[in-house]
Short mmCIF file of C-alpha atoms (C1' of nucleotides) in Angstrom, two decimals:
data_model
loop_
_atom_site.label_atom_id
_atom_site.label_comp_id
_atom_site.label_asym_id
_atom_site.label_seq_id
_atom_site.Cartn_x
_atom_site.Cartn_y
_atom_site.Cartn_z
CA MET B 903 -7.60 21.55 -28.73
CA LYS B 904 -5.72 24.30 -26.94
CA ASN B 905 -8.98 26.01 -26.03
CA ASN B 906 -10.14 22.77 -24.49
CA LEU B 907 -6.97 22.55 -22.44
CA ILE B 908 -7.40 26.07 -21.12
CA LYS B 909 -11.06 25.45 -20.33
CA LEU B 910 -10.22 22.28 -18.45
CA SER B 911 -7.34 23.89 -16.58
CA ASN B 912 -9.24 27.00 -15.54
CA THR B 913 -12.38 25.13 -14.53
CA ILE B 914 -10.58 22.59 -12.39
CA ASN B 915 -8.45 25.29 -10.81
CA ASP B 916 -11.56 27.27 -9.90
CA TRP B 917 -13.26 24.14 -8.65
CA TYR B 918 -10.26 23.38 -6.47
CA THR B 919 -10.22 26.73 -4.72
CA GLU B 920 -13.87 26.16 -3.79
CA ASN B 921 -13.78 22.48 -2.90
CA LYS B 922 -10.35 21.49 -1.65
CA ARG B 923 -9.94 19.62 1.58
CA GLN B 924 -7.66 20.71 4.38
CA LEU B 925 -4.89 18.12 4.30
CA PRO B 926 -1.87 18.31 6.61
CA TRP B 927 0.79 17.91 3.90
CA ARG B 928 -0.62 20.88 2.01
CA GLU B 929 0.48 23.23 4.76
CA THR B 930 4.19 22.84 4.13
CA THR B 931 6.80 23.11 1.39
CA ASN B 932 9.32 21.06 3.37
CA PRO B 933 10.43 18.45 0.83
CA TYR B 934 11.05 15.85 3.52
CA ILE B 935 7.50 16.13 4.86
CA ILE B 936 6.05 16.11 1.36
CA TRP B 937 8.14 13.08 0.44
CA LEU B 938 6.89 11.33 3.58
CA SER B 939 3.29 12.00 2.62
CA GLU B 940 3.76 10.92 -0.99
CA ILE B 941 5.34 7.59 -0.11
CA ILE B 942 2.52 6.88 2.34
CA LEU B 943 -0.10 7.83 -0.25
CA GLN B 944 1.21 5.55 -3.02
CA GLN B 945 -1.71 3.25 -3.88
CA THR B 946 -3.30 4.35 -0.61
CA ARG B 947 -6.40 6.40 0.04
CA VAL B 948 -5.99 9.71 1.83
CA ASP B 949 -8.31 8.56 4.62
CA GLN B 950 -6.23 5.46 5.20
CA GLY B 951 -2.86 7.20 5.11
CA ILE B 952 -3.52 10.27 7.19
CA SER B 953 -3.02 8.75 10.65
CA TYR B 954 0.23 7.13 9.51
CA PHE B 955 1.42 10.45 8.13
CA ASN B 956 0.78 12.15 11.47
CA LYS B 957 2.53 9.37 13.33
CA PHE B 958 5.63 9.49 11.14
CA ARG B 959 5.84 13.27 11.08
CA THR B 960 5.64 13.40 14.86
CA LYS B 961 8.02 10.54 15.54
CA TYR B 962 10.49 11.45 12.78
CA PRO B 963 10.35 15.26 12.42
CA THR B 964 13.53 15.40 10.34
CA ILE B 965 15.13 13.13 7.80
CA LYS B 966 18.06 12.70 10.14
CA ARG B 967 15.78 11.32 12.83
CA LEU B 968 14.25 8.89 10.36
CA ALA B 969 17.72 7.84 9.21
CA GLU B 970 18.57 6.83 12.77
CA ALA B 971 15.73 4.31 12.95
CA THR B 972 16.08 0.60 12.34
CA GLU B 973 14.18 -1.31 9.68
CA ASP B 974 12.36 -3.33 12.34
CA GLU B 975 11.20 -0.12 13.95
CA VAL B 976 9.99 1.52 10.74
CA LEU B 977 8.21 -1.64 9.66
CA LYS B 978 6.46 -1.68 13.03
CA ASP B 979 5.36 1.93 12.51
CA TRP B 980 4.17 0.98 9.02
CA GLU B 981 2.27 -2.09 10.29
CA GLY B 982 -1.21 -2.34 8.80
CA LEU B 983 -0.62 0.04 5.92
CA GLY B 984 0.55 -2.54 3.37
CA TYR B 985 3.06 -2.47 0.54
CA TYR B 986 5.81 -2.69 3.10
CA SER B 987 8.66 -2.22 0.63
CA ARG B 988 7.66 1.43 0.72
CA ALA B 989 8.78 1.61 4.34
CA ARG B 990 12.03 -0.21 3.65
CA ASN B 991 12.86 1.96 0.62
CA MET B 992 11.94 5.06 2.55
CA LEU B 993 14.34 4.21 5.35
CA ALA B 994 17.10 3.37 2.86
CA THR B 995 16.58 6.73 1.14
CA ALA B 996 16.63 8.59 4.47
CA LYS B 997 19.92 6.92 5.35
CA PHE B 998 21.30 7.75 1.89
CA ILE B 999 20.34 11.44 2.05
CA SER B 1000 21.57 11.73 5.61
CA SER B 1001 24.95 10.17 4.96
CA GLN B 1002 25.65 10.95 1.31
CA LEU B 1003 23.84 14.24 0.71
CA ASN B 1004 24.65 15.90 4.00
CA GLY B 1005 21.02 15.54 5.05
CA VAL B 1006 19.79 17.87 2.31
CA PHE B 1007 16.82 16.64 0.30
CA PRO B 1008 17.40 16.91 -3.49
CA ASP B 1009 15.79 20.05 -4.90
CA ASN B 1010 14.93 19.07 -8.47
CA TYR B 1011 12.93 16.47 -10.39
CA ASN B 1012 15.83 14.57 -11.93
CA ASP B 1013 17.70 14.11 -8.67
CA ILE B 1014 14.53 13.27 -6.73
CA LEU B 1015 13.67 10.66 -9.35
CA LYS B 1016 16.90 8.81 -8.58
CA LEU B 1017 15.82 8.10 -5.00
CA LYS B 1018 14.80 4.56 -4.15
CA GLY B 1019 11.02 4.24 -3.92
CA VAL B 1020 10.45 7.37 -6.00
CA GLY B 1021 9.07 7.04 -9.52
CA SER B 1022 7.82 9.55 -12.05
CA TYR B 1023 4.66 10.36 -10.12
CA THR B 1024 6.33 10.94 -6.76
CA ALA B 1025 9.23 12.92 -8.27
CA ALA B 1026 6.73 15.20 -10.03
CA ALA B 1027 4.72 15.61 -6.85
CA ILE B 1028 7.68 16.53 -4.65
CA SER B 1029 9.39 18.79 -7.18
CA SER B 1030 6.18 20.68 -7.91
CA PHE B 1031 4.87 20.93 -4.33
CA ALA B 1032 8.18 21.75 -2.65
CA PHE B 1033 10.00 23.63 -5.41
CA ASN B 1034 7.20 24.66 -7.77
CA GLU B 1035 8.91 22.91 -10.65
CA GLU B 1036 6.70 22.47 -13.72
CA ARG B 1037 6.32 18.69 -13.57
CA ALA B 1038 2.87 17.20 -14.15
CA VAL B 1039 1.73 14.42 -11.84
CA VAL B 1040 -0.09 11.52 -13.46
CA ASP B 1041 -1.73 9.31 -10.87
CA GLY B 1042 -4.94 7.29 -10.93
CA ASN B 1043 -6.99 10.45 -10.53
CA VAL B 1044 -5.32 12.25 -13.42
CA TYR B 1045 -5.69 9.25 -15.73
CA ARG B 1046 -9.39 9.17 -14.97
CA VAL B 1047 -10.05 12.88 -15.46
CA LEU B 1048 -8.12 13.09 -18.72
CA SER B 1049 -9.44 9.88 -20.23
CA ARG B 1050 -13.03 10.87 -19.52
CA PHE B 1051 -12.80 14.51 -20.51
CA PHE B 1052 -11.00 13.85 -23.79
CA GLY B 1053 -12.47 10.40 -24.43
CA LEU B 1054 -9.10 8.68 -24.50
CA SER B 1055 -9.39 4.92 -24.67
CA THR B 1056 -5.73 3.98 -24.73
CA PRO B 1057 -5.23 1.57 -21.80
CA ILE B 1058 -3.67 3.50 -18.94
CA ASP B 1059 -1.55 0.52 -17.91
CA SER B 1060 0.10 0.20 -21.32
CA THR B 1061 3.40 1.82 -22.20
CA GLU B 1062 1.72 3.77 -24.96
CA GLY B 1063 -1.00 4.98 -22.62
CA LYS B 1064 1.45 6.14 -19.99
CA LYS B 1065 3.35 8.18 -22.57
CA GLU B 1066 0.20 9.63 -24.08
CA PHE B 1067 -1.33 10.72 -20.78
CA GLN B 1068 1.94 12.08 -19.44
CA LYS B 1069 2.38 14.18 -22.59
CA LEU B 1070 -1.14 15.53 -22.31
CA ALA B 1071 -0.65 16.32 -18.62
CA ASN B 1072 2.60 18.10 -19.47
CA ASN B 1073 0.74 20.35 -21.90
CA LEU B 1074 -2.04 21.02 -19.43
CA ILE B 1075 0.13 22.18 -16.56
CA LYS B 1076 1.41 25.25 -18.43
CA PHE B 1077 -1.65 27.36 -17.68
CA GLN B 1078 -1.49 27.43 -13.89
CA GLU B 1079 0.88 27.44 -10.97
CA PRO B 1080 2.41 23.92 -11.10
CA SER B 1081 1.77 23.08 -7.46
CA GLU B 1082 -1.82 24.28 -7.45
CA HIS B 1083 -2.53 22.63 -10.78
CA ASN B 1084 -1.25 19.22 -9.67
CA GLN B 1085 -3.17 19.37 -6.41
CA ALA B 1086 -6.31 20.45 -8.24
CA MET B 1087 -6.18 17.65 -10.81
CA MET B 1088 -5.86 14.98 -8.16
CA GLU B 1089 -8.45 16.49 -5.86
CA PHE B 1090 -10.90 16.82 -8.72
CA GLY B 1091 -10.44 13.15 -9.56
CA ALA B 1092 -10.78 12.09 -5.94
CA ILE B 1093 -13.85 14.15 -5.02
CA GLN B 1094 -15.74 14.98 -8.22
CA CYS B 1095 -14.66 12.70 -11.07
CA LYS B 1096 -14.75 9.56 -8.91
CA PRO B 1097 -14.27 5.99 -10.21
CA LYS B 1098 -17.86 5.06 -9.29
CA ASN B 1099 -20.81 7.39 -9.01
CA ALA B 1100 -19.05 10.36 -10.52
CA GLU B 1101 -21.14 13.42 -9.80
CA CYS B 1102 -21.59 14.40 -13.41
CA GLU B 1103 -24.86 16.25 -12.87
CA ILE B 1104 -23.13 18.91 -10.84
CA CYS B 1105 -19.81 18.76 -12.72
CA PRO B 1106 -18.66 22.13 -14.10
CA LEU B 1107 -17.20 20.30 -17.10
CA ASN B 1108 -20.14 18.12 -18.06
CA HIS B 1109 -20.90 20.07 -21.26
CA GLU B 1110 -17.37 19.62 -22.58
CA CYS B 1111 -16.73 16.15 -21.15
CA PHE B 1112 -16.56 13.53 -23.90
CA ALA B 1113 -17.41 10.65 -21.59
CA PHE B 1114 -20.46 12.35 -20.13
CA GLN B 1115 -21.80 13.44 -23.50
CA LYS B 1116 -21.36 9.92 -24.90
CA SER B 1117 -22.49 8.13 -21.71
CA LEU B 1118 -19.10 6.50 -21.35
CA VAL B 1119 -18.22 7.71 -17.88
CA GLY B 1120 -18.49 4.19 -16.49
CA ASN B 1121 -16.28 2.81 -19.28
CA LEU B 1122 -13.31 5.14 -18.91
CA PRO B 1123 -10.45 4.92 -18.21
CA ILE B 1124 -9.59 1.55 -19.74
CA LYS B 1125 -7.23 -0.94 -18.15
CA GLU B 1126 -6.09 -4.04 -19.97
CA LYS B 1127 -4.32 -6.15 -17.37
CA LYS B 1128 -6.17 -7.98 -14.66
CA ALA B 1129 -4.07 -9.31 -11.82
CA LYS B 1130 -4.53 -13.03 -11.53
CA GLN B 1131 -4.93 -14.39 -8.06
CA THR B 1132 -3.21 -17.40 -6.57
CA LYS B 1133 -4.48 -19.30 -3.56
CA ARG B 1134 -2.18 -20.14 -0.66
CA TYR B 1135 -2.79 -22.23 2.43
CA PHE B 1136 -1.03 -21.20 5.62
CA THR B 1137 -1.01 -22.89 9.00
CA PHE B 1138 0.55 -20.79 11.75
CA LEU B 1139 1.75 -22.34 14.99
CA ILE B 1140 1.37 -20.13 18.03
CA CYS B 1141 3.80 -21.73 20.46
CA ARG B 1142 3.98 -20.46 24.02
CA ASP B 1143 5.33 -21.57 27.33
CA ASN B 1144 4.77 -19.74 30.59
CA GLU B 1145 6.50 -16.55 29.53
CA ASN B 1146 7.78 -16.89 25.97
CA ILE B 1147 6.49 -17.11 22.43
CA LEU B 1148 8.10 -18.34 19.21
CA ILE B 1149 8.38 -16.10 16.13
CA GLN B 1150 10.43 -15.92 12.96
CA LYS B 1151 11.46 -13.28 10.46
CA ARG B 1152 10.04 -13.55 6.96
CA PRO B 1153 12.34 -13.68 3.91
CA GLU B 1154 13.51 -10.45 2.33
CA SER B 1155 11.39 -11.01 -0.76
CA GLY B 1156 7.76 -11.94 -1.28
CA ILE B 1157 4.80 -10.87 0.76
CA TRP B 1158 5.42 -9.19 4.11
CA ALA B 1159 9.16 -9.09 3.43
CA ASN B 1160 11.32 -8.83 6.57
CA MET B 1161 8.31 -8.72 8.86
CA TYR B 1162 7.69 -11.23 11.64
CA GLU B 1163 5.26 -14.11 11.93
CA PHE B 1164 4.56 -17.28 13.83
CA PRO B 1165 6.20 -20.47 12.57
CA LEU B 1166 4.43 -21.30 9.35
CA LEU B 1167 3.53 -24.46 7.48
CA GLU B 1168 2.43 -23.88 3.90
CA SER B 1169 0.32 -26.44 2.06
CA LYS B 1170 -0.36 -26.82 -1.64
CA SER B 1171 -4.08 -27.35 -1.24
CA SER B 1172 -6.94 -27.06 1.18
CA GLU B 1173 -6.97 -30.83 1.58
CA GLU B 1174 -3.29 -30.95 2.41
CA GLN B 1175 -3.76 -28.17 4.90
CA HIS B 1176 -6.59 -30.08 6.51
CA LYS B 1177 -4.37 -33.14 6.90
CA ILE B 1178 -1.96 -31.11 9.01
CA ILE B 1179 -4.69 -30.52 11.51
CA LEU B 1180 -5.90 -34.12 11.54
CA GLU B 1181 -2.67 -36.05 11.55
CA LYS B 1182 -0.77 -33.80 13.87
CA GLU B 1183 2.39 -35.61 12.91
CA TRP B 1184 4.18 -32.32 13.10
CA LEU B 1185 3.70 -32.58 16.84
CA SER B 1186 6.54 -35.07 16.91
CA SER B 1187 8.87 -32.28 15.93
CA PHE B 1188 8.44 -30.96 19.41
CA THR B 1189 9.79 -34.23 20.76
CA ASN B 1190 9.52 -34.31 24.50
CA THR B 1191 7.42 -32.87 27.26
CA ASN B 1192 3.94 -31.67 27.75
CA THR B 1193 2.73 -30.17 24.54
CA LYS B 1194 -0.91 -29.25 24.60
CA VAL B 1195 -2.98 -28.04 21.68
CA THR B 1196 -5.18 -25.44 23.33
CA HIS B 1197 -7.01 -24.20 20.25
CA VAL B 1198 -7.33 -24.83 16.53
CA SER B 1199 -8.90 -22.01 14.55
CA GLU B 1200 -11.31 -22.04 11.69
CA THR B 1201 -9.94 -20.99 8.30
CA GLN B 1202 -9.33 -17.27 8.09
CA LYS B 1203 -9.61 -15.85 4.59
CA HIS B 1204 -7.28 -12.94 3.97
CA LEU B 1205 -7.20 -11.15 0.63
CA LEU B 1206 -4.17 -9.51 -0.89
CA SER B 1207 -4.27 -7.74 -4.23
CA HIS B 1208 -2.95 -10.83 -5.99
CA GLN B 1209 -3.21 -13.69 -3.51
CA GLN B 1210 -6.00 -15.33 -1.56
CA LEU B 1211 -4.72 -16.61 1.75
CA PHE B 1212 -6.47 -19.34 3.67
CA ALA B 1213 -4.94 -19.33 7.12
CA ARG B 1214 -5.43 -21.51 10.17
CA PHE B 1215 -3.86 -21.04 13.56
CA ILE B 1216 -2.91 -23.79 15.97
CA GLU B 1217 -2.31 -22.61 19.50
CA LEU B 1218 0.12 -24.70 21.53
CA GLU B 1219 1.34 -24.63 25.10
CA LEU B 1220 4.66 -26.24 25.84
CA GLY B 1221 6.50 -26.98 29.03
CA GLU B 1222 9.62 -25.34 27.76
CA LEU B 1223 9.75 -23.54 24.42
CA GLN B 1224 12.39 -24.57 21.91
CA LYS B 1225 13.08 -23.61 18.32
CA ILE B 1226 11.84 -25.84 15.55
CA GLU B 1227 14.08 -24.17 12.98
CA ASN B 1228 17.27 -22.19 13.34
CA ASN B 1229 15.90 -18.91 12.02
CA GLN B 1230 13.41 -18.61 14.85
CA LEU B 1231 13.39 -16.37 17.90
CA ILE B 1232 12.18 -17.12 21.40
CA ILE B 1233 10.97 -13.84 22.85
CA LYS B 1234 9.09 -12.73 25.93
CA GLN B 1235 5.38 -12.59 25.26
CA GLN B 1236 5.23 -8.94 26.26
CA GLU B 1237 7.83 -8.20 23.57
CA LEU B 1238 5.67 -9.43 20.72
CA LYS B 1239 3.94 -6.08 20.37
CA ASN B 1240 7.27 -4.54 19.36
CA TYR B 1241 7.53 -6.69 16.23
CA ALA B 1242 5.93 -5.80 12.91
CA LEU B 1243 3.29 -8.41 12.13
CA PRO B 1244 1.12 -8.82 9.01
CA LYS B 1245 -2.43 -7.61 9.49
CA LEU B 1246 -3.66 -11.18 9.14
CA LEU B 1247 -1.88 -12.09 12.37
CA VAL B 1248 -2.89 -8.93 14.20
CA ASN B 1249 -6.48 -9.56 13.21
CA TYR B 1250 -6.40 -13.10 14.51
CA ILE B 1251 -4.78 -12.19 17.81
CA SER B 1252 -7.26 -9.40 18.39
CA GLU B 1253 -10.20 -11.71 17.78
CA ARG B 1254 -9.01 -14.34 20.27
CA GLU B 1255 -9.69 -13.42 23.84
CA ASP B 1256 -7.00 -15.82 25.08
CA LEU B 1257 -4.36 -14.02 22.99
CA LEU B 1258 -5.45 -10.43 23.24
CA TYR B 1259 -2.99 -9.70 26.04
CA LEU B 1260 -0.19 -10.11 23.50
CA LEU B 1261 -1.14 -6.82 21.88
CA ASN B 1262 -1.69 -4.79 25.02
CA ASP B 1263 0.78 -2.73 26.97
CA ASN B 1264 1.73 -4.77 30.04
"C1'" DA E 202 6.11 -5.98 -21.04
"C1'" DA E 203 4.60 -8.50 -17.22
"C1'" DC E 204 4.40 -9.40 -12.64
"C1'" DG E 205 4.66 -8.90 -7.46
"C1'" DC E 206 3.46 -6.19 -3.73
"C1'" DG E 207 -1.45 -4.95 1.37
"C1'" DG E 208 -5.12 -3.43 3.13
"C1'" DG E 209 -9.41 -1.14 3.02
"C1'" DG E 210 -13.52 1.15 1.11
"C1'" DC E 211 -17.21 1.14 -2.16
"C1'" DT E 212 -20.52 -0.78 -5.31
"C1'" DA J 1322 -17.00 -10.53 -6.06
"C1'" DG J 1323 -14.62 -6.97 -8.40
"C1'" DC J 1324 -12.55 -2.50 -8.79
"C1'" DC J 1325 -9.71 1.14 -7.24
"C1'" DC J 1326 -6.63 3.76 -4.39
"C1'" DA J 1327 -1.71 10.67 -4.47
"C1'" DG J 1328 2.89 3.64 -7.83
"C1'" DC J 1329 7.33 1.40 -7.77
"C1'" DG J 1330 10.83 -2.26 -8.25
"C1'" DT J 1331 12.21 -6.47 -10.36
"C1'" DT J 1332 12.71 -9.66 -14.00
#
DNA sequence: AACGCGGGGCT
DNA sequence: AGCCCAGCGTT
């Protein structure tokens, strides 16, 4: 068993020195910059996160500068990346370190683990990359490499599986430099031992790999839970007068927490949603004056990891804009681009020629 | 232990 | 259409 561990460790380490990508966060040991990259990369592909990383590093070069930002501002910078609680936790942690820790990022695994938004993976990543602490990262890549190489069929999303794989990873890290080893394991999983179409024919471990020898590469790792999807039916009202537009802030829990949106009617079914369009009784809520419906959209399907959204947009022009509910804001149309909007809304605006000006500068 | 939380790429 | 991605927080 120990020989297998050494073989795996040495081979992947050698593979890494030959095949690693140049990634911007690998050029620093600044724990703040590494933390920034790791939060962005949680459940996010490198290719998707890299432009956000560059934007944040440039705009917020120090943790103090990040701590001075507002939540609205950080959410706007995070717009389009998803899992927005990451941005809110990140800002809260920056404020905490800036005010309570004298701006000094914690320098060890246990203290890093206490930070909001940082779990066992991220604490291991930061403490190994920035401080070369011997803490093994176990992310989706590591689960895949270990389960295939050793033929481990314990579900990786079970408590037992998490303990088993973490323990194995802890044993495996002892043979190399911690930072290099962690980087190598993840890079190997991302480039070579991929979820689909793993390149086993050219894999330096294919002789020792249990999954390859038993033709089980496509079956490992094993997950037991499947996220069930719920359907939701949204009707957004885009209300404008000559210069203003109506928006509202979303609740602090649920999807798109604390972001902004157009006034929203939610229906329990597709039929009920369709009635909104037909009956237009909601129009009476605008009471007086010249309210014109200028456009009613087709249904836009928007997929989240656990919800299917069926959204329609009704575009209205009013003589003078007024709030329908108290929590709403009347803002200048040219200010809309400063508010963090869900991608669903950005997508719709950008596809409608009549609305596109709302996203542009001036 | 189970669930909620985005958006995008790949098959 | 389904799976996965440099996971974490809440209940």
